Short mmCIF file of C-alpha atoms in Angstrom, two decimals:
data_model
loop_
_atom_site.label_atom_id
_atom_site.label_comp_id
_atom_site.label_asym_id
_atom_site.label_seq_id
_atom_site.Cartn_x
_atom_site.Cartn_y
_atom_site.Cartn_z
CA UNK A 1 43.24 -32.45 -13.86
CA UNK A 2 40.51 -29.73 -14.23
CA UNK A 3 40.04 -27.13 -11.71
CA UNK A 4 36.31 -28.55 -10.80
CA UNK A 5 38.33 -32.16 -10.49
CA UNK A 6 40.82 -30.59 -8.70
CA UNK A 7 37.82 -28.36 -6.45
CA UNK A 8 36.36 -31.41 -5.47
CA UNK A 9 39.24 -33.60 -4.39
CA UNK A 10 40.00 -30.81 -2.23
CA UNK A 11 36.37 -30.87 -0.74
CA UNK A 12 36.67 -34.50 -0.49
CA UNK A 13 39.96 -34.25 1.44
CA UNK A 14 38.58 -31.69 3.86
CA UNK A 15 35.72 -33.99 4.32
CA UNK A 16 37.63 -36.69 5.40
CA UNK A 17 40.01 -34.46 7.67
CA UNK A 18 36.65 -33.13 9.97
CA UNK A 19 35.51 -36.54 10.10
CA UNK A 20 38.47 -37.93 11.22
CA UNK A 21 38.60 -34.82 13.70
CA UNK A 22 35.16 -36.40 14.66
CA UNK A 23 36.05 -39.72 15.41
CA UNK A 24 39.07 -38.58 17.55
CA UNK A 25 36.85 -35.84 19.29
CA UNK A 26 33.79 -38.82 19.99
CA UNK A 27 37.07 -41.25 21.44
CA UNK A 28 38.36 -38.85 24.01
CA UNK A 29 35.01 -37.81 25.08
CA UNK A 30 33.76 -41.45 25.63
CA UNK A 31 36.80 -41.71 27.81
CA UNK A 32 36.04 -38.83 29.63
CA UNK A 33 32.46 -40.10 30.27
CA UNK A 34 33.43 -43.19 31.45
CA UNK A 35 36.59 -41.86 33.98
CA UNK A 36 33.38 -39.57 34.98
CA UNK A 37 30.70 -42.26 34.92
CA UNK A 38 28.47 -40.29 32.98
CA UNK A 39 25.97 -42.19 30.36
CA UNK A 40 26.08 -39.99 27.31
CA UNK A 41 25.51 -40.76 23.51
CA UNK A 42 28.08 -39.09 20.42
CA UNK A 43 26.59 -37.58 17.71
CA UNK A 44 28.92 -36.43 14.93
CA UNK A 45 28.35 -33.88 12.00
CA UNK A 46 30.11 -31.62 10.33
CA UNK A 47 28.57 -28.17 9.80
CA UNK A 48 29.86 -24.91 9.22
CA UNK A 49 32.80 -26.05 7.74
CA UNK A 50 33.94 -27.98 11.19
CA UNK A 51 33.54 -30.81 12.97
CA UNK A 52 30.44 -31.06 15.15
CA UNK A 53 29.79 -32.97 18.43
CA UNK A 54 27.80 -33.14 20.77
CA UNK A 55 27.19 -35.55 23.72
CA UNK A 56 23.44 -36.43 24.07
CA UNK A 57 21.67 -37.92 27.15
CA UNK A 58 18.10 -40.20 26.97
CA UNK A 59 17.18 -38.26 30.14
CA UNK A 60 17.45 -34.74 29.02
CA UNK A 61 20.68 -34.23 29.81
CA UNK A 62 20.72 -33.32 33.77
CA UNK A 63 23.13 -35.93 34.55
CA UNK A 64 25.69 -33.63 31.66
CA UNK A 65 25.08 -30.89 33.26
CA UNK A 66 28.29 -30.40 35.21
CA UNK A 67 30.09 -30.70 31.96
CA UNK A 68 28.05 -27.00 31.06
CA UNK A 69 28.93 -25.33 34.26
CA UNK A 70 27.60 -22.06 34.78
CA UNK A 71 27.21 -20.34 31.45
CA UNK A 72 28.99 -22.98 29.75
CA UNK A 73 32.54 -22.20 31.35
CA UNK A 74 32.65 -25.96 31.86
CA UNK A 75 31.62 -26.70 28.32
CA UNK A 76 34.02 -23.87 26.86
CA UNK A 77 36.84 -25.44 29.14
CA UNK A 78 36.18 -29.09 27.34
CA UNK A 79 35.67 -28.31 23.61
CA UNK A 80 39.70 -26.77 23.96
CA UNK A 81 40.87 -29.66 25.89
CA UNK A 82 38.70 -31.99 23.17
CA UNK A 83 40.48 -29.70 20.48
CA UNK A 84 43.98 -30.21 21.81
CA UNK A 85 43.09 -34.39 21.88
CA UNK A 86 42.42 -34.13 18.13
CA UNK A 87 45.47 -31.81 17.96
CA UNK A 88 48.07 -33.95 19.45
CA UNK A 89 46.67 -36.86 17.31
CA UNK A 90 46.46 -34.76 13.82
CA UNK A 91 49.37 -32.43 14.21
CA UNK A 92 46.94 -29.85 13.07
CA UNK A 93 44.97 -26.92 15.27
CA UNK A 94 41.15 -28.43 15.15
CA UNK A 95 38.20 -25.84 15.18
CA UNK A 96 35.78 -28.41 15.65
CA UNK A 97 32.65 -27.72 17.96
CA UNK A 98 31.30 -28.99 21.03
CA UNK A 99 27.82 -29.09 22.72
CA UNK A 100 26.25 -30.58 25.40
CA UNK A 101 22.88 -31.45 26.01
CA UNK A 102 21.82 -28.54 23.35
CA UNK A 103 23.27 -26.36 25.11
CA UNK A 104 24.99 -24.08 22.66
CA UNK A 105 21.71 -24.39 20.45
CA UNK A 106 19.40 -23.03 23.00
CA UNK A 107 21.75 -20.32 23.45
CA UNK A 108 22.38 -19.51 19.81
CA UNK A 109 18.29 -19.32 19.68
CA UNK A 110 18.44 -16.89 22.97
CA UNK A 111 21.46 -14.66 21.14
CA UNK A 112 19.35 -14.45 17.68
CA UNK A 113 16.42 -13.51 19.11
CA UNK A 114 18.84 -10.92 21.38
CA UNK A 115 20.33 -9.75 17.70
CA UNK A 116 16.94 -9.20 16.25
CA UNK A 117 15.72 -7.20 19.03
CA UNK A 118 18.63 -4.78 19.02
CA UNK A 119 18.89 -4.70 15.16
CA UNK A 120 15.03 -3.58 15.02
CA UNK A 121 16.03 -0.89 18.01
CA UNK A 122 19.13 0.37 15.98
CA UNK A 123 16.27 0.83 13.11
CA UNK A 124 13.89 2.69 15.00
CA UNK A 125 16.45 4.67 16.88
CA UNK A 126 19.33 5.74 14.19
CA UNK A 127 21.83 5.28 16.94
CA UNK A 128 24.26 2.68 17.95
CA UNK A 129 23.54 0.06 20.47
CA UNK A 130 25.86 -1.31 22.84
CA UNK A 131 24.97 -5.10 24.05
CA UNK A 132 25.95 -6.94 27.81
CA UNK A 133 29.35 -8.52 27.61
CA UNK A 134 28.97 -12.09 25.86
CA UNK A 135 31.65 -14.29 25.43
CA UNK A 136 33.19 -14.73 21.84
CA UNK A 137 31.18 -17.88 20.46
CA UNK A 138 28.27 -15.54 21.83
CA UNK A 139 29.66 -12.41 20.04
CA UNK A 140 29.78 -14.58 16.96
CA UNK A 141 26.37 -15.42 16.72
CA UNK A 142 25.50 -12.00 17.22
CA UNK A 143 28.00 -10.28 14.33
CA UNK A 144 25.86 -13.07 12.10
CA UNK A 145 22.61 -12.09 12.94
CA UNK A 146 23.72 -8.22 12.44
CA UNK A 147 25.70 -9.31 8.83
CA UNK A 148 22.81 -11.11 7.34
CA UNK A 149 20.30 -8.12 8.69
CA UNK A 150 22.38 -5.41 6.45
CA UNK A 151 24.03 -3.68 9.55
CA UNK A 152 27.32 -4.09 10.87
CA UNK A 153 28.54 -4.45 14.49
CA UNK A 154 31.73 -4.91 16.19
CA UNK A 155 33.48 -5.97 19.86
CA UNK A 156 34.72 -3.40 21.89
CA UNK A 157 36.54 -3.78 25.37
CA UNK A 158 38.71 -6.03 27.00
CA UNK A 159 37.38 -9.60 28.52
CA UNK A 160 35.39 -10.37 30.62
CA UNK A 161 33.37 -7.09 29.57
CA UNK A 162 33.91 -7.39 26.18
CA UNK A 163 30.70 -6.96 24.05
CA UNK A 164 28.88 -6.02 20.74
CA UNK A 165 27.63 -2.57 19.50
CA UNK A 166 25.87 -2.74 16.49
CA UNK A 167 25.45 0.63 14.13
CA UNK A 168 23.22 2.16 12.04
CA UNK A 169 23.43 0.88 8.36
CA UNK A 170 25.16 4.29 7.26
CA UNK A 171 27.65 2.91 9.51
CA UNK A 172 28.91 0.31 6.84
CA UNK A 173 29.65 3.34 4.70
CA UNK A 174 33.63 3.77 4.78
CA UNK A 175 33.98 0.20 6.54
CA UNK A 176 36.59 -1.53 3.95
CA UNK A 177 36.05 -5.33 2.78
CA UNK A 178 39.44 -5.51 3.91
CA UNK A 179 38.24 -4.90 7.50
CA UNK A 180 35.82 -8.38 7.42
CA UNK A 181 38.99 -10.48 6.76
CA UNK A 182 40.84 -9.31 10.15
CA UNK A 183 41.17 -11.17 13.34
CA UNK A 184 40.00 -9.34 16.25
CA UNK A 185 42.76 -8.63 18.93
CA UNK A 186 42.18 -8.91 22.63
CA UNK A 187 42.10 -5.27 23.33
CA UNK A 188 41.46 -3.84 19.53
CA UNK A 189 38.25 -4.06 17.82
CA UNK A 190 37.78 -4.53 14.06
CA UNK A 191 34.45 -3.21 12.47
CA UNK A 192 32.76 -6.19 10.20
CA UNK A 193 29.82 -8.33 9.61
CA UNK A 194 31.20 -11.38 11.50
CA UNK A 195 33.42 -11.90 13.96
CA UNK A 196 35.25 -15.27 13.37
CA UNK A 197 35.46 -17.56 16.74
CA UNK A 198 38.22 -19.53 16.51
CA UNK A 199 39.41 -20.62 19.93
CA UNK A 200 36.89 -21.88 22.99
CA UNK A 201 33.84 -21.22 21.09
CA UNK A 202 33.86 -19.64 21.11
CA UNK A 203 36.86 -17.68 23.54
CA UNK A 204 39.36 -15.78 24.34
CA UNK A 205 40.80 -15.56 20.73
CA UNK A 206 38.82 -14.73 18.03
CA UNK A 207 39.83 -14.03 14.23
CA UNK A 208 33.43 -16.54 13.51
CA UNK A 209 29.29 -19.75 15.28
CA UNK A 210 28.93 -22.59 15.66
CA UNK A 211 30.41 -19.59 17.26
CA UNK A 212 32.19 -18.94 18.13
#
């Protein structure tokens, strides 16, 4: 078998996996709508290299809104409980993501435009700056916006304060490609271009949105 043979059996494999991730995710949360009597659609994708779903409502989405909660503590709480359904049926951790109503893509819109602004003040100024706690699907986004401007950023604190600086580009100088492949500890804080989100989108453990 060649390696591109070989590449794309792999791909297909993977594929298959997040969609099957999908279907399991779009099962439980059907359930869940019905136990809550809740009218919501599934849509399934797979972006990012993960499984995507989201629960869509005809009217907007105010009847989903208790599954947000206040800044999406709600949502956070179900995409881990949705990830431990696909867990218990795959026998394998799932990093798939969850959104309701658009939430998580208005915010993602809100956090770039947040990014943008404090990359262009870290520009103008020369010095660091230090952004309001966010939680780590939020930091995510962030650490993106920073990596694909040229800067680099990292988390710093413990949660729930736990937030983004972003540096000066001369910053990067001395910060090891070795450094982008860590996970980020609760306490610790790793210096990179991204900051992978890997538990409740994207929280309290992190090793990068989605993003978390």
């Amino acid at each position: 078998m060649s390696e591109s043979t070989a590449g794309a059996s792999t791909t297909d494999d993977r594929t298959v996996r997040l969609e099957e991730e999908g279907e399991i995710a779009a099962d439980y949360l059907e359930e869940l709508l019905d136990i809550a009597d809740l009218d919501g659609d599934i849509d399934l994708d797979i972006r990012f290299g993960r499984a995507a779903v989201e629960v869509l409502s005809e009217d907007g989405g105010k009847d989903l809104d208790r599954l947000v909660g206040r800044d999406g503590e709600v949502l956070d709480a179900l995409q881990e409980l949705t990830r431990l359904a696909v867990q218990v049926k795959t026998g394998e951790r799932s990093r798939l993501m969850l959104d309701v109503a658009g939430f998580r893509a208005a915010r993602r819109a809100e956090l770039t435009k947040l990014g943008e602004s404090a990359v262009a003040e870290v520009r103008k100024s020369g010095e660091k700056v230090a952004l309001e706690p966010l939680n780590a699907f939020e930091r995510k986004v962030v650490h993106d916006v920073v990596a694909a401007a040229g800067l680099v950023s990292d988390s710093q604190g413990d949660e729930p304060h736990r937030h983004v600086v972003i540096h000066p580009a001369d910053a990067a100088e001395g910060t090891s490609s070795a450094d982008d492949a860590h996970t980020e500890s609760a306490a610790g804080s790793v210096r990179s271009g991204s900051e992978v989100a890997e538990a409740t989108s994207d929280a309290p453990t992190e090793s990068a949105g989605m993003v978390e």
